[in-house]
Short mmCIF file of C-alpha atoms and ligand atoms in Angstrom, two decimals:
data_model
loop_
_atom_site.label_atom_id
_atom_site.label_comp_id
_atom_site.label_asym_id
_atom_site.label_seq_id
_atom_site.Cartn_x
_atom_site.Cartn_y
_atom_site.Cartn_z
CA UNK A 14 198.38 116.83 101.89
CA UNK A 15 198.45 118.08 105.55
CA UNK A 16 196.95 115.27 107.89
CA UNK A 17 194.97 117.94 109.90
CA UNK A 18 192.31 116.97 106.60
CA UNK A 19 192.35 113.46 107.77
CA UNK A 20 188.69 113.00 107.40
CA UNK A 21 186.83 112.36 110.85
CA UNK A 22 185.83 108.92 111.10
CA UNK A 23 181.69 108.45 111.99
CA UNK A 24 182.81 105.27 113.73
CA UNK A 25 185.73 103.64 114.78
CA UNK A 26 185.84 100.32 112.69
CA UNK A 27 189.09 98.72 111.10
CA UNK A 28 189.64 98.95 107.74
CA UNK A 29 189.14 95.54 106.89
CA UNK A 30 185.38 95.87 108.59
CA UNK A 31 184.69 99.59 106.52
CA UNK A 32 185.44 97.40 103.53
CA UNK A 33 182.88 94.35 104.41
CA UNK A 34 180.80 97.48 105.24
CA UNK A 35 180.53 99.33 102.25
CA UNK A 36 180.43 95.84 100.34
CA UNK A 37 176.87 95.32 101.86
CA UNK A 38 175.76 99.12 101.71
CA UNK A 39 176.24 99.36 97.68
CA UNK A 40 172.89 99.95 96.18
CA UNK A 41 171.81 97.49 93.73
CA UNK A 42 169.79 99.03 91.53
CA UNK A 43 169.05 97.46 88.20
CA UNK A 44 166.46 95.98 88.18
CA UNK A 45 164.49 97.96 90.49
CA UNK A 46 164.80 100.90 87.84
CA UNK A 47 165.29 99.59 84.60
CA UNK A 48 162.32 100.46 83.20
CA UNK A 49 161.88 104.26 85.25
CA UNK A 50 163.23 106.78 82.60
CA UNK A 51 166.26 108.61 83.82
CA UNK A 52 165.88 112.52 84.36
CA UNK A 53 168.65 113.58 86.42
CA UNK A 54 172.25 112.45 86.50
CA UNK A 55 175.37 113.53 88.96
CA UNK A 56 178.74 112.57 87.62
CA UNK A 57 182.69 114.12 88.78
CA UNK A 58 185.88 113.20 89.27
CA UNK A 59 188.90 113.69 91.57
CA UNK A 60 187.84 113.04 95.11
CA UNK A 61 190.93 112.94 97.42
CA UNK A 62 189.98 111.04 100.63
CA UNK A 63 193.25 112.93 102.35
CA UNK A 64 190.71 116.50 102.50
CA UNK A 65 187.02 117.29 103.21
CA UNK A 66 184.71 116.45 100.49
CA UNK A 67 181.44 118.33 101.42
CA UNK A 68 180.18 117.97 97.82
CA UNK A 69 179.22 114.16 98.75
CA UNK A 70 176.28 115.59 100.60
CA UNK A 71 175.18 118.10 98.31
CA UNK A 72 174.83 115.31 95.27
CA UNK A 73 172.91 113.45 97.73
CA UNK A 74 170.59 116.31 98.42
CA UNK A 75 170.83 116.90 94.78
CA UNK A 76 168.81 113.28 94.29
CA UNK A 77 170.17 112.09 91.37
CA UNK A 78 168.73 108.76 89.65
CA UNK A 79 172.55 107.80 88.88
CA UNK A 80 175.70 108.97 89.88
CA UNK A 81 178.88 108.09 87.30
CA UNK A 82 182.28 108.67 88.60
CA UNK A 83 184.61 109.08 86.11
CA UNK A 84 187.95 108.72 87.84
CA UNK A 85 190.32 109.72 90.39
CA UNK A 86 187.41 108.60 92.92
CA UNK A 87 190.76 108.21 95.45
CA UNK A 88 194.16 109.49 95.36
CA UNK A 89 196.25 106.27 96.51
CA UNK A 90 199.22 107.64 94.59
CA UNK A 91 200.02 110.59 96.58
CA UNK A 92 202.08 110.88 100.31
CA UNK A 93 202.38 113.97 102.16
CA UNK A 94 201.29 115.86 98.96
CA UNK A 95 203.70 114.13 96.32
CA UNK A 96 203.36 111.69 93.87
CA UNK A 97 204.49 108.00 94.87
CA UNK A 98 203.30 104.94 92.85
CA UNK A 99 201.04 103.53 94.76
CA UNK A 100 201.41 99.47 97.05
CA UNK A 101 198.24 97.63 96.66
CA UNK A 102 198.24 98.33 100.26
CA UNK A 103 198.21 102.03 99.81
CA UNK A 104 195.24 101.82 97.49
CA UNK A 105 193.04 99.10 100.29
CA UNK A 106 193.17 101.83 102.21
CA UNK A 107 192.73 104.63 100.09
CA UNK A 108 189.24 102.90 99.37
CA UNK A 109 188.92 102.37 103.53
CA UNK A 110 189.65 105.95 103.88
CA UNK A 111 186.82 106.86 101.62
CA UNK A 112 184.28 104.52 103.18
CA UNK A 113 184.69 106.23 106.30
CA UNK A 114 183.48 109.49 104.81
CA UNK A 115 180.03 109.20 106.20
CA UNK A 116 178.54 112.06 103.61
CA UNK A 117 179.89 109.61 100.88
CA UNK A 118 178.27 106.40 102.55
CA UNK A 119 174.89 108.34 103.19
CA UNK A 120 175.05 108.96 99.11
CA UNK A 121 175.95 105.49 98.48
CA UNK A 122 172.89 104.26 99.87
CA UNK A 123 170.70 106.26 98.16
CA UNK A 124 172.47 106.24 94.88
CA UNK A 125 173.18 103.77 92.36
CA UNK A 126 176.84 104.14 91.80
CA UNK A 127 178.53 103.56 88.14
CA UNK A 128 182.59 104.08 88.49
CA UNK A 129 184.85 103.78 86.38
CA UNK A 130 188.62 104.98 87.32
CA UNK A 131 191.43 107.48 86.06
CA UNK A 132 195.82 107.26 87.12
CA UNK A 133 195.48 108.23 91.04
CA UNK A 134 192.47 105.00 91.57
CA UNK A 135 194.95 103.01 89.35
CA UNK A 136 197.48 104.39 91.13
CA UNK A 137 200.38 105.40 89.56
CA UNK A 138 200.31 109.34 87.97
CA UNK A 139 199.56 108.94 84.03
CA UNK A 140 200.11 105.51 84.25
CA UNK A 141 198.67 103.17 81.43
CA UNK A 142 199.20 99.58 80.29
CA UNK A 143 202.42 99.42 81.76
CA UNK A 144 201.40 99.40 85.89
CA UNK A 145 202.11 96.45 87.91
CA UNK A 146 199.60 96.36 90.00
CA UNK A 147 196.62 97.03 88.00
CA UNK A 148 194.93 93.60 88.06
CA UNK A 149 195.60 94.10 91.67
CA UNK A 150 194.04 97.82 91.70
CA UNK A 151 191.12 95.95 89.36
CA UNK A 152 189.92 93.57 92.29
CA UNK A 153 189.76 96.22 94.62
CA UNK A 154 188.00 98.74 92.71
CA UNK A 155 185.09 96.00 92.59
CA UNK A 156 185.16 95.30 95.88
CA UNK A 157 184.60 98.92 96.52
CA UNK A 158 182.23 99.37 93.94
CA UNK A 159 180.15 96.25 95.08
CA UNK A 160 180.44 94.48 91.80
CA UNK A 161 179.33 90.99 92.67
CA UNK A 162 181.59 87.91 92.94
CA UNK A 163 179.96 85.88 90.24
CA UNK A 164 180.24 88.82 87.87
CA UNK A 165 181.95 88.47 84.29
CA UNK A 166 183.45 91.89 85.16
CA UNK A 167 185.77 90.50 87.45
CA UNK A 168 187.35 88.44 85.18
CA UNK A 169 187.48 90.81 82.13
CA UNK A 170 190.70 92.63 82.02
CA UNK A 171 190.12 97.06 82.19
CA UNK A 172 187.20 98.56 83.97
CA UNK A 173 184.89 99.66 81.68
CA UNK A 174 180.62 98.73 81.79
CA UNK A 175 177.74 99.95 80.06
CA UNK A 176 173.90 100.00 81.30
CA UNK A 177 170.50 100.76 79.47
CA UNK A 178 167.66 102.25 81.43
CA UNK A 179 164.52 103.26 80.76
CA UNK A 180 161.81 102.17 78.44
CA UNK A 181 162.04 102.35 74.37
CA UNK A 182 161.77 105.94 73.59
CA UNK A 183 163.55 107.29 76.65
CA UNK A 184 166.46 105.04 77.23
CA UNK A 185 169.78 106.22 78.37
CA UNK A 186 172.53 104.31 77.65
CA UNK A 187 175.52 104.82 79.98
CA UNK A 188 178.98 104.06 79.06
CA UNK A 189 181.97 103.79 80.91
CA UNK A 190 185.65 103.41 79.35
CA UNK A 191 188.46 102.86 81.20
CA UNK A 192 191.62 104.61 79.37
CA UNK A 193 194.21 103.12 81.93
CA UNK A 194 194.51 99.38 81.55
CA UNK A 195 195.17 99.04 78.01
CA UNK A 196 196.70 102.48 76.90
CA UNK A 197 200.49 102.72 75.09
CA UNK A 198 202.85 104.33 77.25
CA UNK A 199 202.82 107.86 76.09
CA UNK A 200 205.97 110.07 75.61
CA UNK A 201 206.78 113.56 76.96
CA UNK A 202 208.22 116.19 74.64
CA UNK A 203 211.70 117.89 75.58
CA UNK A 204 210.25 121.67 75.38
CA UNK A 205 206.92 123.19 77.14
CA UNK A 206 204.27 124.62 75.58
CA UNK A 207 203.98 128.21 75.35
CA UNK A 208 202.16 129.36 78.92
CA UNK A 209 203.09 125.98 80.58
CA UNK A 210 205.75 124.69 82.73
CA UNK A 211 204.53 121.14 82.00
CA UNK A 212 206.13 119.41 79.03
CA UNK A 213 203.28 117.93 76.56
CA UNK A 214 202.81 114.56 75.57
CA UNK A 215 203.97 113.79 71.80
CA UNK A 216 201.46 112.93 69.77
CA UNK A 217 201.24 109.40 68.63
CA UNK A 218 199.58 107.11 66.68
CA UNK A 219 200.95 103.93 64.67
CA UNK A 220 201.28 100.36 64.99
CA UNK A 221 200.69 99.70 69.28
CA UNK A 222 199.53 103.05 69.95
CA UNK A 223 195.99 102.06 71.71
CA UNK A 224 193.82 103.66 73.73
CA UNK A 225 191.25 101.36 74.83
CA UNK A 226 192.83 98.30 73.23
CA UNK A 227 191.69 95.76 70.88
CA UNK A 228 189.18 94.16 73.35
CA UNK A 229 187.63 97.42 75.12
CA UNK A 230 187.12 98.66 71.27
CA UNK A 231 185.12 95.80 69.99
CA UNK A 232 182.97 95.63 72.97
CA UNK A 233 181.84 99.63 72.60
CA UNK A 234 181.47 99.14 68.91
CA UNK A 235 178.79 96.25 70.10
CA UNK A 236 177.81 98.99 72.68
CA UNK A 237 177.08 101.72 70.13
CA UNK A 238 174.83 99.13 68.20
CA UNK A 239 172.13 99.36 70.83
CA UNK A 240 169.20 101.16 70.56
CA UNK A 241 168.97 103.93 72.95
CA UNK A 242 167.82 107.27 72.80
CA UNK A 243 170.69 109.51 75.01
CA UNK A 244 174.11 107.78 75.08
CA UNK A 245 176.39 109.31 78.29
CA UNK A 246 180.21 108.29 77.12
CA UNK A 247 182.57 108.74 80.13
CA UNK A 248 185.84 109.10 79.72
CA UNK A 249 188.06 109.74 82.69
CA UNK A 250 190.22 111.81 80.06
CA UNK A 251 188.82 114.79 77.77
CA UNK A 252 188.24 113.98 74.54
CA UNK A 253 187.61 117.35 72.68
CA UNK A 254 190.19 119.57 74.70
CA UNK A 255 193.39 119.47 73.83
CA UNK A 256 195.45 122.63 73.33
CA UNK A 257 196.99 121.92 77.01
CA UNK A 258 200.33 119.85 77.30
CA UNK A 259 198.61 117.42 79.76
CA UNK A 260 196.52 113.81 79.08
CA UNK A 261 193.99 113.60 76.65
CA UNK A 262 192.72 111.85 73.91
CA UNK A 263 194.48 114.49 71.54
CA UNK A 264 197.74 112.85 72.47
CA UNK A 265 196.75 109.70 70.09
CA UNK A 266 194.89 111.33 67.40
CA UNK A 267 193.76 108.35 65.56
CA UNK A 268 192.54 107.02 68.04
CA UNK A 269 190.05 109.23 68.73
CA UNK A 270 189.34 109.67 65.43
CA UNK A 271 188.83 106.12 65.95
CA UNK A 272 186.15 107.03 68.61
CA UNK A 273 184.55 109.82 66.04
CA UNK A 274 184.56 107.22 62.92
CA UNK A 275 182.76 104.80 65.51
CA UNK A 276 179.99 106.66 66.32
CA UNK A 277 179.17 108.47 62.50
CA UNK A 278 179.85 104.43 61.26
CA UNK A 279 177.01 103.26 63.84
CA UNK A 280 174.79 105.97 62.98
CA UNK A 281 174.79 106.50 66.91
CA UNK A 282 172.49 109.12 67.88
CA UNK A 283 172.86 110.92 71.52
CA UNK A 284 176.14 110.62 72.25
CA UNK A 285 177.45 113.12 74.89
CA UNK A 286 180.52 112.74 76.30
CA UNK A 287 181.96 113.40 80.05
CA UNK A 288 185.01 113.53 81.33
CA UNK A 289 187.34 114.49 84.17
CA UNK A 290 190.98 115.04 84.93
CA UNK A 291 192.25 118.90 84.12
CA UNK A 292 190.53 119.60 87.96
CA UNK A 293 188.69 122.31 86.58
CA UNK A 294 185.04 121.90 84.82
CA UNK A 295 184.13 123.38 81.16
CA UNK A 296 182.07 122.61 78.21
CA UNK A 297 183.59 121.77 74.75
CA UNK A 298 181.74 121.03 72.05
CA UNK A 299 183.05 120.40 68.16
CA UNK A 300 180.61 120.18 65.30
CA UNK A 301 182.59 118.47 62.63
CA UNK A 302 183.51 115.13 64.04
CA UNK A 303 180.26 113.43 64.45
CA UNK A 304 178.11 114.90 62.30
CA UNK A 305 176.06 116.63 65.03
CA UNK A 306 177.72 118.61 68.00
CA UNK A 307 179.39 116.61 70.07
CA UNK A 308 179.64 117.47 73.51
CA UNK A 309 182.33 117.40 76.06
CA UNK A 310 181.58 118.23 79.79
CA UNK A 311 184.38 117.57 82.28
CA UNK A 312 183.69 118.01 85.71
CA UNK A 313 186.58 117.53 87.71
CA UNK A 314 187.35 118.87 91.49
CA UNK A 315 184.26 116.89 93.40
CA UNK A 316 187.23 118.65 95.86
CA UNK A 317 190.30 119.00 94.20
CA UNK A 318 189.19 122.70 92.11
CA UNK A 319 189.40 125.08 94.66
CA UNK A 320 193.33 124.80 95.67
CA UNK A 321 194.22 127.95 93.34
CA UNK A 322 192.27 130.10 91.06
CA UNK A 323 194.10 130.08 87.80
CA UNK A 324 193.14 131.24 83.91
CA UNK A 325 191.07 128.50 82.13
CA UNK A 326 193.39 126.55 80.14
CA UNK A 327 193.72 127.31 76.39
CA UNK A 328 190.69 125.53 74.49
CA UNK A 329 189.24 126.55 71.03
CA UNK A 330 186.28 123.95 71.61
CA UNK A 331 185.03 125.32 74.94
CA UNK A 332 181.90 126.33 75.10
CA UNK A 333 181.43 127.68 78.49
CA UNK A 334 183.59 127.12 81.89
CA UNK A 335 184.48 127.26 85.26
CA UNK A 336 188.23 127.28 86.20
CA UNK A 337 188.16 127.69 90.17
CA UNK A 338 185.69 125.81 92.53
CA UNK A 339 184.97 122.64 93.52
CA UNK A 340 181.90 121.39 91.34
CA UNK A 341 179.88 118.37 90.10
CA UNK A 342 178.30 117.87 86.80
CA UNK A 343 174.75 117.19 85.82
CA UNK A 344 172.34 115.97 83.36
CA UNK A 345 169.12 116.48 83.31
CA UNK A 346 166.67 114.59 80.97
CA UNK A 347 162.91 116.42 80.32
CA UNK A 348 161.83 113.62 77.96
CA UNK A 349 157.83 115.33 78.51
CA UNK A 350 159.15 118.01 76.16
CA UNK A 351 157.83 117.54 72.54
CA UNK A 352 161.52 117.04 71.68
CA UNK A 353 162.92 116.40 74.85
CA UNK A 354 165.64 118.35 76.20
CA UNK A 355 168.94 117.67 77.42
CA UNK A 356 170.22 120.29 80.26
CA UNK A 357 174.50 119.72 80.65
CA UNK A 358 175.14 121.29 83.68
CA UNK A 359 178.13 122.26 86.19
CA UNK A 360 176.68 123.03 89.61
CA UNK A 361 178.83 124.68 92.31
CA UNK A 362 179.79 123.27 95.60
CA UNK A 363 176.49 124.45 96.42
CA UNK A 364 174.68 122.38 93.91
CA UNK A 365 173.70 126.13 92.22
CA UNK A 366 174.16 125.89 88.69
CA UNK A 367 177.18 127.51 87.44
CA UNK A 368 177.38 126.76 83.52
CA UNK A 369 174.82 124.85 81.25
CA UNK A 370 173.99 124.20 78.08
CA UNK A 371 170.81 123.20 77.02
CA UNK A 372 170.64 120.76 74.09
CA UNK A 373 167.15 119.20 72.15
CA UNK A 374 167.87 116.00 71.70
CA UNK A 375 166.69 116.19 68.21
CA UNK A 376 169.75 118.12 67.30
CA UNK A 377 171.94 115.42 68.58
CA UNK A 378 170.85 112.92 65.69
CA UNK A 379 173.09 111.08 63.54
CA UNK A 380 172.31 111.56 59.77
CA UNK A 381 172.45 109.15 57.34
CA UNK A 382 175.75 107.79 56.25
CA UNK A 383 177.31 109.47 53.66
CA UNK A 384 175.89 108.26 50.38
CA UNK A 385 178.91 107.25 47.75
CA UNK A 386 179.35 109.88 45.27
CA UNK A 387 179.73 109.37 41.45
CA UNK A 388 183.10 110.31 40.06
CA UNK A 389 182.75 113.92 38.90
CA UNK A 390 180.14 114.57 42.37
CA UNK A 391 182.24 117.16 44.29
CA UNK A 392 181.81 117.17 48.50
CA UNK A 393 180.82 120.46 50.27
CA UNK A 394 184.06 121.09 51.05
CA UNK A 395 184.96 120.71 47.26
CA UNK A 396 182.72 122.90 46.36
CA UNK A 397 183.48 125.64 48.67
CA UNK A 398 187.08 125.57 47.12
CA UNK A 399 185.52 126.31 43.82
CA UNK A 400 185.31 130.11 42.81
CA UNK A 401 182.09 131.89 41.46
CA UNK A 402 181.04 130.63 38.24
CA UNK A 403 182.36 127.47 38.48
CA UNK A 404 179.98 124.66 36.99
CA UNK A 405 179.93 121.54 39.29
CA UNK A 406 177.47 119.00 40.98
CA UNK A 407 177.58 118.79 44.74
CA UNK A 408 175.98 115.81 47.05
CA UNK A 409 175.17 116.12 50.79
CA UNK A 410 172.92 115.03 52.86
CA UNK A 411 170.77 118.10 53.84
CA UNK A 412 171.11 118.73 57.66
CA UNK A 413 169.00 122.13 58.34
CA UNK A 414 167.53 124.75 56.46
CA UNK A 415 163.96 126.36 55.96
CA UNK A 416 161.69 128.30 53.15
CA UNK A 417 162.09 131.59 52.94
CA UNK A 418 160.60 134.66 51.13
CA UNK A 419 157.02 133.23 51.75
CA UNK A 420 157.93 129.89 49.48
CA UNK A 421 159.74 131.55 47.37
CA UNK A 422 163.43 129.44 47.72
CA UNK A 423 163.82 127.07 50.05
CA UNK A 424 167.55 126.83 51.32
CA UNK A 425 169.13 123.78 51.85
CA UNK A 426 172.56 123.01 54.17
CA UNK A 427 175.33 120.98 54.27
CA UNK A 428 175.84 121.72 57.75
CA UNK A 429 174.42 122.53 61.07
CA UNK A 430 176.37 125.82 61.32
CA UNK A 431 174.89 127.15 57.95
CA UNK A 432 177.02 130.63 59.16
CA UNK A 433 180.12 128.53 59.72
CA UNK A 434 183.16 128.06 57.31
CA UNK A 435 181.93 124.52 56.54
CA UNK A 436 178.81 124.87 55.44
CA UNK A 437 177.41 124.81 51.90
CA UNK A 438 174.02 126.09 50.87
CA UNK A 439 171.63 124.85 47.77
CA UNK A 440 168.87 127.52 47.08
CA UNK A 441 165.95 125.26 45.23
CA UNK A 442 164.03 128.59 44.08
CA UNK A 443 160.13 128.60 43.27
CA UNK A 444 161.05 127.85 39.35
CA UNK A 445 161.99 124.85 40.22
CA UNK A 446 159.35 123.04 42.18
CA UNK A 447 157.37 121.73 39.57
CA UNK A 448 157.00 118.09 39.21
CA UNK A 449 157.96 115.91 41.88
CA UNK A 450 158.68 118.95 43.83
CA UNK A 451 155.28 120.52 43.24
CA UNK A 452 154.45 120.69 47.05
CA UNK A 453 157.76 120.61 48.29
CA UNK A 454 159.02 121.82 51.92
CA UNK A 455 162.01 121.92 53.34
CA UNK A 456 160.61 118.54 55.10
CA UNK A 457 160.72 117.21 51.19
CA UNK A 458 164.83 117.51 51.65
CA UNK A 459 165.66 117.56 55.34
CA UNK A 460 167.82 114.42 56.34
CA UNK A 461 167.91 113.55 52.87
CA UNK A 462 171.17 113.46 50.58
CA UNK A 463 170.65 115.55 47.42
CA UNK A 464 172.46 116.03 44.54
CA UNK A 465 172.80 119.36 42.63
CA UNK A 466 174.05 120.81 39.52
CA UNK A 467 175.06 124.29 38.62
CA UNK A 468 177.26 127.17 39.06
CA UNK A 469 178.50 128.56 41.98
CA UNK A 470 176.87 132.39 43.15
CA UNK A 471 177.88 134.75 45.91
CA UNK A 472 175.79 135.63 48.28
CA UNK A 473 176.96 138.36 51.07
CA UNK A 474 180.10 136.34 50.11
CA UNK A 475 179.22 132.76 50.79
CA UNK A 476 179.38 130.62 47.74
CA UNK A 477 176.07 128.65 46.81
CA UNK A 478 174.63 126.70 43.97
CA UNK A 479 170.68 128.18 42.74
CA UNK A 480 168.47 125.67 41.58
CA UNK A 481 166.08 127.06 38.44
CA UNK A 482 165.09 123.91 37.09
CA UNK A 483 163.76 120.21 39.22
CA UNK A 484 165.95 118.51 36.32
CA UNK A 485 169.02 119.78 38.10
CA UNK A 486 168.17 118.47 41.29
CA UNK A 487 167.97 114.71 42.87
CA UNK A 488 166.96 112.98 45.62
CA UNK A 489 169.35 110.46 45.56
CA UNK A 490 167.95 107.03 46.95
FE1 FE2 B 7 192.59 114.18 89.52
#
């Protein structure tokens, strides 16, 4: 990086007195908010302290109740523009550097701050559990970040928090994982993919292959148990992206589907996850993991997105993107809504919004865990493998659906997609609602698990199963 970015210093202090500064400038804000709801959140990643960083003062214009930084908050790893493993040194005043931006200091003191920190704050490139100086990297990230001295996060080992705010009924849980202090070493492949220079990570998984570690998993399994109403995961990696060669939660599958096992086992509703990194922002999202989409907003570039435009990196979960510009993320929260909604944003260096997807939180609601099914009971995916004509009885619980034909079927899904390859449909026709399901809506079934028996039908060439009689149908308790 060319030192004509040096940032200009508001006042001429020594390090050592920006770092007592900023100690006494952090906003403490728990307890004066805990019980406002949250409506608007600011969160990014990669900040380098070597270049401008206008976007500091357009997230404090921007307000935000919260802002969560996911990572690469300084760069203490690179020198003149390369990568060099950072001295403890380097990284004291990396974080001096910083506090002398006085757009990021006006921010502070409005803002309540939650941090949590990716390789270049760690500071060694990709590093994981294997850096020598992350305990001392540790101590200095909370003295930045204002954690107080008396605080049990100074002695627990990895950087990783989570908060509750808000009163029952509009509480957001935030949680913040650090994937740095515990994670395996990874391993680079000899050949690059297709498109890239860079040579992937191999996949791994096995005995030792951790990303958050024993410890940091336990504690977010506790985490997950709590109630709250919108949970905000940040990861400083992505967790849904992963047809690029680089870091990611893809390069240790199990694990992750560690992380997606975790939240359908808790029954967690709300879970949206951010992340940052790839310095670019986009929105994945993946229906199958969780059993309700699961989102995946990185923001990354808070001003390290604009240094090139390039393609947007190969990504069958993305949902929308942005590949050049600097940019922040935000959330936005209208909990006066009669389902409240949930606005995932990525705003320009402008604070404009460039990409968003808007979200009810109702449709981010676990279902009930699976039900066990009797020997003989096929899955949805079993049954879709079946051809037409094929006898069989099917269990699921029902996720959407609706009456159709003014009562005359109502159709129930296996899936939120019902259009998507996944999904199968039962069609409870008017014959059937006799009995028990005399006055029965597709509120009778919804969230429910049912079990059905019959033959599979075609219809415009998805297979089904038509219910004619209420003895071939069950709720199943
Ligand atoms: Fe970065």
């Amino acid at each position: 990086m060319s030192s004509r970015y040096t940032p200009v210093a508001a006042y001429s202090r020594t390090a050592t007195f920006a770092s007592l500064l900023i100690g006494l400038l952090v906003f403490s804000p728990d307890r004066a908010f805990a019980d406002q709801p949250i409506t608007k959140i600011a969160f990014g990643s990669c900040a380098t302290q070597q270049r401008p960083c206008p976007i500091w003062s357009t997230i404090a214009d921007y307000q935000p109740d919260w802002l969560l930084l996911l990572g690469d908050n300084i760069y203490a790893d690179v020198v003149e523009g390369r990568l060099k493993p950072a001295t403890p040194e380097r990284i004291q005043e990396a974080y001096d550097e910083l506090a002398r931006f006085p757009d990021f200091m006006r921010l502070r003191q409005q803002t309540p701050i939650f941090a949590t920190w990716d390789d270049h704050d760690y500071g060694n490139n990709d590093a994981g559990v294997e850096w020598e100086h992350k305990d001392a990297a540790a101590k200095m990230f909370h003295d930045f970040f204002g954690t107080p001295a008396d605080s049990p996060l100074r002695k627990q080992r990895g950087i990783y928090d989570a908060k509750i705010i808000g009163p029952p009924g509009k509480r957001v849980q935030m949680i913040m994982l650090d994937t740095r202090y515990f994670r395996s070493e990874l391993e680079k492949g000899t050949e690059p993919l297709p498109g890239f220079r860079a040579k992937p990570y191999v996949a791994a998984s096995g005995e030792g292959v951790t990303m958050l570690g024993d410890a940091q998993w336990k504690w977010l399994a506790e985490q997950l148990k709590q109630p709250a109403e919108l949970r905000i995961i940040g990861s400083s990696i992505q967790v849904l992206s992963d047809d690029h060669p680089f870091e990611k939660w893809g390069n240790m599958p199990a694990e992750r589907e560690r992380l997606f096992e975790l939240i359908r086992s808790q029954e967690a509703s709300g879970v949206v996850i951010i992340s940052g990194d790839r310095h670019l922002g986009e929105i994945s999202v993946d229906n199958d993991v969780v059993g309700y989409p699961l989102y995946d907003v990185t923001a990354s570039g808070l001003n390290q997105a604009n240094l090139g435009w390039r393609m947007p990196e190969p990504n069958v979960r993305r949902h929308s993107s942005l590949p050049y510009g600097n940019h922040f993320g935000s959330i936005e929260i209208d909990w006066d809504a009669e389902d409240p909604v949930v606005s995932l944003q990525l705003r320009h260096e402008d604070g404009e919004i460039a990409v968003q997807s808007r979200v009810p939180l109702s449709l981010l609601k676990a279902g009930p865990a699976p039900k066990p099914r009797p020997e003989g009971v096929v899955s949805p995916l079993q049954a879709l493998a079946m051809n037409e004509g094929d006898g069989l009885t099917v269990q699921f619980n029902v996720v959407t659906g609706r009456v159709i034909g003014d009562g005359e079927r109502i159709l129930l899904n296996s899936d939120i997609d019902f259009r998507g390859p996944k999904n199968f449909t039962v069609v409870v026709n008017r014959s059937a609602l006799t009995g028990a399901y005399a006055n029965a809506n597709f509120d009778s079934f919804k969230g429910k698990t049912i079990r059905a028996t019959g033959a599979i039908s075609l219809y415009n060439g998805a297979k089904q199963l038509q219910i004619d009689d209420a003895a071939k149908l069950l709720l199943v308790e």
